[in-house]
Coordinates of C-alpha atoms in Angstrom, one line a residue:
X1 CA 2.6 0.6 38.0
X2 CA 5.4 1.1 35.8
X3 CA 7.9 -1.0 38.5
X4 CA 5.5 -3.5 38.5
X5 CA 5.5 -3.3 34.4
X6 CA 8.8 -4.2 34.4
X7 CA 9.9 -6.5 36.9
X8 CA 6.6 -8.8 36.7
X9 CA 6.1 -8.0 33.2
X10 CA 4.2 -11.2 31.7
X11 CA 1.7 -11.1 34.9
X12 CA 1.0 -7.6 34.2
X13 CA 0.7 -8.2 30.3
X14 CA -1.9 -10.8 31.5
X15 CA -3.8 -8.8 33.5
X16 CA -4.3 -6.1 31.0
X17 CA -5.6 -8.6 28.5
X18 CA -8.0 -10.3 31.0
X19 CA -9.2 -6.6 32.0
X20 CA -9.7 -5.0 29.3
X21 CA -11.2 -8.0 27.6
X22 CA -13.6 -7.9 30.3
X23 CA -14.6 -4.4 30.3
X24 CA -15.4 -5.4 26.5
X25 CA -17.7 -8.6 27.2
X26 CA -19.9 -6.8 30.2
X27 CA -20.0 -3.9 27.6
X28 CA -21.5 -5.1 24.6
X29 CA -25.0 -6.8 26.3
X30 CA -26.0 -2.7 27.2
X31 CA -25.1 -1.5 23.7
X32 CA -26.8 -4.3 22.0
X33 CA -30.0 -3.8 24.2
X34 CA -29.8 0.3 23.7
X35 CA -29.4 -0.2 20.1
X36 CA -32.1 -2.4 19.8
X37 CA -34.6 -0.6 21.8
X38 CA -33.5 2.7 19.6
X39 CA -33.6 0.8 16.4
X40 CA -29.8 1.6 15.7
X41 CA -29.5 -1.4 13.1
X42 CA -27.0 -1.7 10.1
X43 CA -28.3 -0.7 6.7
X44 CA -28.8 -4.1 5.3
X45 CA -30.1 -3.1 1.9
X46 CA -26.7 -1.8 1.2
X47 CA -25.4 -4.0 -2.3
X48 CA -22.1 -4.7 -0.4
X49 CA -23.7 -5.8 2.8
X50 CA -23.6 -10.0 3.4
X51 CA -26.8 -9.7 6.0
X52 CA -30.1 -10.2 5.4
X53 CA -31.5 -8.8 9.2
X54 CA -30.6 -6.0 10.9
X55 CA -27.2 -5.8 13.1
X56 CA -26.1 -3.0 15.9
X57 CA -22.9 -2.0 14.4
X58 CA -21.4 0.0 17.7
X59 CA -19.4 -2.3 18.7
X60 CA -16.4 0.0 18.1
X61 CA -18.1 1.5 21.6
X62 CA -17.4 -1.2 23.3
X63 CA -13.8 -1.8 22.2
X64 CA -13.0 2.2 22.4
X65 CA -14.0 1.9 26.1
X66 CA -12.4 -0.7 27.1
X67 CA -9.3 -0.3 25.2
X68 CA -9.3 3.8 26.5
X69 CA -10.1 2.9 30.4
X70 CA -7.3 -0.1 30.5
X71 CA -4.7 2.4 29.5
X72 CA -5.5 5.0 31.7
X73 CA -6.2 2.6 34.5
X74 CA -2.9 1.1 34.1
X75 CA -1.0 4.1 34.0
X76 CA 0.7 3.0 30.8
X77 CA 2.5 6.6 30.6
X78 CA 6.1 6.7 29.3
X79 CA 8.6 8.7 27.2
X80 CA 8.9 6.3 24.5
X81 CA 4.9 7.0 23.7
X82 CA 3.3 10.7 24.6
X83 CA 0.3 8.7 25.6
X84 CA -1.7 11.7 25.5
X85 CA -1.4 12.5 22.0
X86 CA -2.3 8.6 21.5
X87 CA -5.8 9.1 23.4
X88 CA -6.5 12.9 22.1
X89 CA -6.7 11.3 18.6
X90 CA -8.6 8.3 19.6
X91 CA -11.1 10.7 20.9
X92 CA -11.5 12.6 17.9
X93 CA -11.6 9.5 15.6
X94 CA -14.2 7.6 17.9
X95 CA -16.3 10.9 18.0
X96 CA -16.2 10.7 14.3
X97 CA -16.2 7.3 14.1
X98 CA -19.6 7.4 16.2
X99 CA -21.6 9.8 13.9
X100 CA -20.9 7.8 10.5
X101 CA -22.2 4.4 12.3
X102 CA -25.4 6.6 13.6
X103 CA -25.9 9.1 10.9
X104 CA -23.1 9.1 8.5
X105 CA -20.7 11.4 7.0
X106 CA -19.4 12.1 3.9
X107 CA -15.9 10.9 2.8
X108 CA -14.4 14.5 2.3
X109 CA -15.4 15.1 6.7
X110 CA -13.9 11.6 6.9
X111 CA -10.7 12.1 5.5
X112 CA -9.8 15.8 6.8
X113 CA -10.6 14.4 10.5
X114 CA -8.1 11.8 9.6
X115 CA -6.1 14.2 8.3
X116 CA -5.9 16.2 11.6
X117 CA -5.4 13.2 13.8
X118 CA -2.1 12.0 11.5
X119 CA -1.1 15.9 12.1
X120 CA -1.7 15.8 16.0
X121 CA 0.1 12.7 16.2
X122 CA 2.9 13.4 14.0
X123 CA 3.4 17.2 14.5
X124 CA 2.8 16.9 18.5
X125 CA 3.4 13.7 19.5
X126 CA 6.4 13.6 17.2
X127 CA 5.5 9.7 15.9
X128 CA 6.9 9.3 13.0
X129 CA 9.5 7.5 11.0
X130 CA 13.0 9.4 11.0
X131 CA 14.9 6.5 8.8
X132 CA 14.2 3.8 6.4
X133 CA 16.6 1.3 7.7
X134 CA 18.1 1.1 4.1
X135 CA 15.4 0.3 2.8
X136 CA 15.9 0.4 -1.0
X137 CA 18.9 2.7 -0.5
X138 CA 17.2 5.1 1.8
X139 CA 18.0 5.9 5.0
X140 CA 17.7 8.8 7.6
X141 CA 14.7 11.1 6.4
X142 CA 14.8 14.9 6.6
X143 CA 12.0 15.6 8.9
X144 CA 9.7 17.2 6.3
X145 CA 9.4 14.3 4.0
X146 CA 9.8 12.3 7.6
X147 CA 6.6 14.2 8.5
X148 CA 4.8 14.1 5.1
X149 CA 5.3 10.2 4.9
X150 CA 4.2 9.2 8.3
X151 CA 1.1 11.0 8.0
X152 CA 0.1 9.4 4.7
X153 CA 1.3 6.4 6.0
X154 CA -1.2 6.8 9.2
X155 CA -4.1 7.5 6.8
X156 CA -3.7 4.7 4.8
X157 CA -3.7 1.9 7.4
X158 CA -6.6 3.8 9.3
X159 CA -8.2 3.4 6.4
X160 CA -7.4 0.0 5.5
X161 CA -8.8 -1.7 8.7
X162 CA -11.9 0.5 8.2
X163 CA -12.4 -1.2 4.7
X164 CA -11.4 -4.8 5.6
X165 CA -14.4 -4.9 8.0
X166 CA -16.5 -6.5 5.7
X167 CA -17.1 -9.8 6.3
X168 CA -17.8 -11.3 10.2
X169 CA -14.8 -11.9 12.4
X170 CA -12.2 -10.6 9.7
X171 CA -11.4 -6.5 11.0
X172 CA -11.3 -7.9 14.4
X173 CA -9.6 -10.9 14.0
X174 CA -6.6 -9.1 11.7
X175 CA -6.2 -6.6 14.7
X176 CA -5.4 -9.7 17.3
X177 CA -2.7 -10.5 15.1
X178 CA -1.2 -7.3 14.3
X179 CA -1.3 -6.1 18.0
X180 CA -0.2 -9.1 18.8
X181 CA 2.6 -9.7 16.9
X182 CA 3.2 -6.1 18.0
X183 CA 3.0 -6.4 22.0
X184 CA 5.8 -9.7 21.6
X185 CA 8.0 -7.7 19.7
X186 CA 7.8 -5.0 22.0
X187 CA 8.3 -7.1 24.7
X188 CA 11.2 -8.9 23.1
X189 CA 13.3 -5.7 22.9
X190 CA 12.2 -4.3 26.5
X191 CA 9.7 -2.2 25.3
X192 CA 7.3 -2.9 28.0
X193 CA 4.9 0.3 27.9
X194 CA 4.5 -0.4 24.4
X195 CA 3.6 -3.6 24.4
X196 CA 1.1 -3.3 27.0
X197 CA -1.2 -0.6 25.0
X198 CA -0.7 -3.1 21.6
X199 CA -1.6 -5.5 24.5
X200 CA -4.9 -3.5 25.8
X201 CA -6.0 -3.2 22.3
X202 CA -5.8 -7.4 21.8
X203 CA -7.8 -7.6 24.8
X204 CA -10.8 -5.0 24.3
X205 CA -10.7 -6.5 20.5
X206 CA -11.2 -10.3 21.7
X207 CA -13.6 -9.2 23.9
X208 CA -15.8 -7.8 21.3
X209 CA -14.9 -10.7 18.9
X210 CA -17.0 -13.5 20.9
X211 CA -20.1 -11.6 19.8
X212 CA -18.8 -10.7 16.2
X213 CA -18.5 -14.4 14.7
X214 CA -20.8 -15.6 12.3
X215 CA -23.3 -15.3 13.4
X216 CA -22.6 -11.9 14.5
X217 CA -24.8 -10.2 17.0
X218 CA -22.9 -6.7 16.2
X219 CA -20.1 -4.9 14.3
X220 CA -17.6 -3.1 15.4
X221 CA -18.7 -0.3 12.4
X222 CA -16.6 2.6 11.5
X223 CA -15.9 3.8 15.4
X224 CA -13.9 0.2 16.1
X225 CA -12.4 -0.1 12.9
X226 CA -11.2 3.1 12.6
X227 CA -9.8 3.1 15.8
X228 CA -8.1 -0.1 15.7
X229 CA -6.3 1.0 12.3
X230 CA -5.0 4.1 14.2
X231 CA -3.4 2.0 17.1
X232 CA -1.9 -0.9 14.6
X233 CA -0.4 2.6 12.8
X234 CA 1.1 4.2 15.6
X235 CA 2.6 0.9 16.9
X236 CA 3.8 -0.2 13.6
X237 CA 5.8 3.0 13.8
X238 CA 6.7 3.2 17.3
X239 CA 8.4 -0.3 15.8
X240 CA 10.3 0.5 13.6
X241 CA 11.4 3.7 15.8
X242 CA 12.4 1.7 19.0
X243 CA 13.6 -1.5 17.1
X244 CA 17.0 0.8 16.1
X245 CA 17.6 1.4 19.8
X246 CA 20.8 -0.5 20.9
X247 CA 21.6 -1.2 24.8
X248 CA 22.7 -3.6 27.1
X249 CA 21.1 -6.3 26.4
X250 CA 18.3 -5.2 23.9
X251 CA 18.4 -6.8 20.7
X252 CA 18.2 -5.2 17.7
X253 CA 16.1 -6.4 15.0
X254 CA 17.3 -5.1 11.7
X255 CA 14.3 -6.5 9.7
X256 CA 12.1 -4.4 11.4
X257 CA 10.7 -2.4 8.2
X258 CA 10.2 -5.7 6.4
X259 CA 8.3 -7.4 9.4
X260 CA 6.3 -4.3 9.9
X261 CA 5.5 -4.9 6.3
X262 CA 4.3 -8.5 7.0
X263 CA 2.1 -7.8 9.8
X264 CA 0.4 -5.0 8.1
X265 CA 0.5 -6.6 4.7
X266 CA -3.3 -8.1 5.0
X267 CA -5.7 -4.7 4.6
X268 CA -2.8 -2.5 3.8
X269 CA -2.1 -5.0 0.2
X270 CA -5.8 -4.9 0.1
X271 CA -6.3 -1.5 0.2
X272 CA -3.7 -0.7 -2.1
X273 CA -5.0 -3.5 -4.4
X274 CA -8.4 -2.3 -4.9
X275 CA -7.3 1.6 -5.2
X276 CA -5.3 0.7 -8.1
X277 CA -7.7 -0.9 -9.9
X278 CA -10.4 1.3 -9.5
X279 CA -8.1 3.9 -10.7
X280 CA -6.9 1.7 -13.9
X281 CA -10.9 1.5 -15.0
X282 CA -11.3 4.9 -14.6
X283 CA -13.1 4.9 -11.2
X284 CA -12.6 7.1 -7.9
X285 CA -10.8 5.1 -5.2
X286 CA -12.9 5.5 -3.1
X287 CA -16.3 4.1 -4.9
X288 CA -17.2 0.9 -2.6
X289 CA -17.1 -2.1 -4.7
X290 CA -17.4 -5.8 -3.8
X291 CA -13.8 -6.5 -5.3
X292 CA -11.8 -7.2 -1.9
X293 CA -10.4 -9.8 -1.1
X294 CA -13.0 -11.7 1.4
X295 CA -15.8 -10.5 -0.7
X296 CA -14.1 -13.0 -3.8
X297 CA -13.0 -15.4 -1.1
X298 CA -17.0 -15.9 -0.3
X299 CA -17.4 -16.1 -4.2
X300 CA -15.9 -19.2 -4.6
X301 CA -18.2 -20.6 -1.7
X302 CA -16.2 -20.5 1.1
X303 CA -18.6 -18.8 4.5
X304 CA -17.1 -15.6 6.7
X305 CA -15.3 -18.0 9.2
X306 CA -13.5 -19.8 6.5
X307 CA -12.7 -16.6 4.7
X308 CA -11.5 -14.7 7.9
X309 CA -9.5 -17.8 8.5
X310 CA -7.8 -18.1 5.0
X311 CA -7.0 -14.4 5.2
X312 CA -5.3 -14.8 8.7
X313 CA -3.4 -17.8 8.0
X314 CA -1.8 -15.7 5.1
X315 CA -1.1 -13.0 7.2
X316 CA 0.5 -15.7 9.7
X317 CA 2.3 -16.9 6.7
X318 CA 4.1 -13.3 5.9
X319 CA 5.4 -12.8 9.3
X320 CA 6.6 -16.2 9.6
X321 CA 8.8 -15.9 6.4
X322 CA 10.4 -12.8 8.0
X323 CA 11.7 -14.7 10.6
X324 CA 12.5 -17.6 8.8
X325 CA 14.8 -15.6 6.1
X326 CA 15.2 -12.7 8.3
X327 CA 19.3 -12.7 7.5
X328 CA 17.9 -11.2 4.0
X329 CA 18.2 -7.4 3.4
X330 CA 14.9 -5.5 3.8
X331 CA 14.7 -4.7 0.6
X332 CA 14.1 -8.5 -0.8
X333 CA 12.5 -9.6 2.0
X334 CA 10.0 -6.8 0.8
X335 CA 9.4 -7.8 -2.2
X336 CA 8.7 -11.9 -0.9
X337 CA 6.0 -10.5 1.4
X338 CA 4.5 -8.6 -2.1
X339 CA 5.2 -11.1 -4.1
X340 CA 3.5 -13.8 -1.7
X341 CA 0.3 -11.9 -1.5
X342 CA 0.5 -11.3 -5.1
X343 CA 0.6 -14.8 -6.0
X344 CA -2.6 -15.5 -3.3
X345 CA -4.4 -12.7 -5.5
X346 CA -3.9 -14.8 -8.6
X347 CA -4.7 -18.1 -6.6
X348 CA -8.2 -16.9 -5.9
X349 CA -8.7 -15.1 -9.0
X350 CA -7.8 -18.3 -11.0
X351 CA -10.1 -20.0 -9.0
X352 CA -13.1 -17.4 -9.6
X353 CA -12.9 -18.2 -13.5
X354 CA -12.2 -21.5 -12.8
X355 CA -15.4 -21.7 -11.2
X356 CA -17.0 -19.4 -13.9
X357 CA -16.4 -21.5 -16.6
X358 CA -17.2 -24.2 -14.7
X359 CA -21.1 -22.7 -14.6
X360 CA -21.1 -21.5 -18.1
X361 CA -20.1 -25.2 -18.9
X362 CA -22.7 -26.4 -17.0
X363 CA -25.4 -23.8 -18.0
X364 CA -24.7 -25.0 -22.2
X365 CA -24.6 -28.5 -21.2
X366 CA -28.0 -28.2 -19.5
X367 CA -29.4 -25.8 -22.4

């Protein structure tokens, strides 16, 4: 497998896509009839849900699957990924994962399993980032704080697909890109294996996307996002890992950190958005709100296609600067990518009270 991998490369990159995208669409019909017949709908008197009927949300089944039985069919096993570790943690975080879309569990159970995957993956698998690139003057990383920062990093963008999936389309939709964006890089600096489990992930999510679009027959619930967000975290730093390694013709991408950045940027600005201002009004972090980003996007009037499609060209946008001013340090090319989603955040919140006073105008004109 691993011959073939590499000297028919794009016809095996295919072929995992097609497969495990597959595995995802014949999947899906039997959850969605079990659930059904079980009754195993979304709770749709939640204040932040957007549906008014009830929706299977184990779809994350389905993409857990399909994404696990490509990469062990494939025999996608090398040194530059301890494969195992990859799956053990999967495992966990589906099982998880499965209870909180069935029964639920509270946020402490949630993070401490998270918590020991980052560990298992870090500590045993030895993923993790050793150097900053230069990255505001920092380079190599002793490994405690190496370890330390790579396991808070893992949590927060497991986390942040996990809270991005809340409008239909968007969670699944911002993992084809990342994994995508992923699986070419990898494959532009030779890092087949790599890019052909980013590459399985692509395929079980599109599979699971056909059923996901408005009007969505299922979510992919905590057990698909979650799992997802710990892929997209473990290749972002395999990335930045492999990207240093220099050989006969390999090229080295030395804006790896700030692209990483830009593909991530979406639910991890998001995330780190809505944390800080909970925080600032004197509110845990964790308290769901309705004050992401596609929840004010569907505000202004805009539907979950539209919104999921906004959000994606912007992440589109990021890694597109990167490669168009990529001979700029990491450091500035940082601070574009934050200052570009920045300025989105005031577009839409301009618009908002644009469109507020707009109504109050309306409402005394009328009065």
């Amino acid at each position: 497998m691993i011959q073939l991998l590499h000297s028919y490369h794009f016809i095996y990159n295919i072929l995992i896509v097609m497969f495990s995208g597959l595995i995802t669409l014949l999947s899906i019909p039997s959850i969605l009839h079990v659930a059904r017949s079980r009754h195993l709908y979304d709770d749709v008197g939640h204040f932040r849900k957007q549906h008014d009927h009830g929706i299977p949300r184990l779809g994350g089944v389905a993409i857990f699957v399909s994404f696990t039985i490509t990469t062990l069919l494939f025999s996608i096993i090398d040194k530059a990924l301890p494969i195992s570790y990859l799956l053990i943690s999967c495992i966990i975080l589906f099982t998880m994962g499965l209870k909180d879309d069935l029964s639920g569990v509270n946020s402490s159970t949630k993070f401490l399993i998270q918590f020991v995957v980052a560990v298992i993956l870090v500590l045993l698998g030895d993923i993790r980032i050793t150097s900053m690139n230069g990255v505001f003057g920092i380079t190599q990383l002793p490994y405690i704080p190496s370890a330390a920062f790579s396991i808070l990093l893992i949590m927060l963008i497991v986390n942040s697909f996990n809270l991005i999936d809340g409008i239909d389309g968007l969670a699944a939709m911002t993992g084809i890109i990342v994994n995508s964006a992923f699986a070419f890089l990898f494959a532009y600096i030779k890092q087949y294996e790599l890019a052909a489990i980013s590459l399985a992930m692509v395929g079980a999510i599109v599979g699971f996307l056909k059923y996901n679009i408005t009007p969505a027959k299922i979510f992919m619930g905590d057990t698909g996002a979650l799992l997802i967000g710990l892929v997209s975290a473990v290749m972002a730093i395999k990335f930045i890992e492999v990207s240093k390694i220099e050989g006969v013709d390999i090229p080295v991408i030395s804006c790896a950190p700030a692209l990483t950045i830009a593909i991530l940027i979406g639910p991890v600005f998001d995330t780190l958005r809505v944390f800080t201002l909970r925080i600032a009004s004197g509110k845990s972090p964790f308290e769901a709100d309705r004050n992401h980003m596609h929840h004010r996007i569907l505000m202004l009037g805009l539907n979950h296609v539209q919104a999921t499609l906004c959000l994606s060209v912007i992440n589109l946008l990021s890694i597109g600067l990167v490669f168009v001013f990529s001979g700029l340090s990491n450091s500035l090319l940082i601070v574009i990518i934050l200052l570009m989603s920045v300025i989105s955040n005031w577009i839409i919140t301009f618009s908002l009270r644009s469109k507020i006073r707009e109504r109050v105008s309306l409402r005394n004109f009328l009065a």
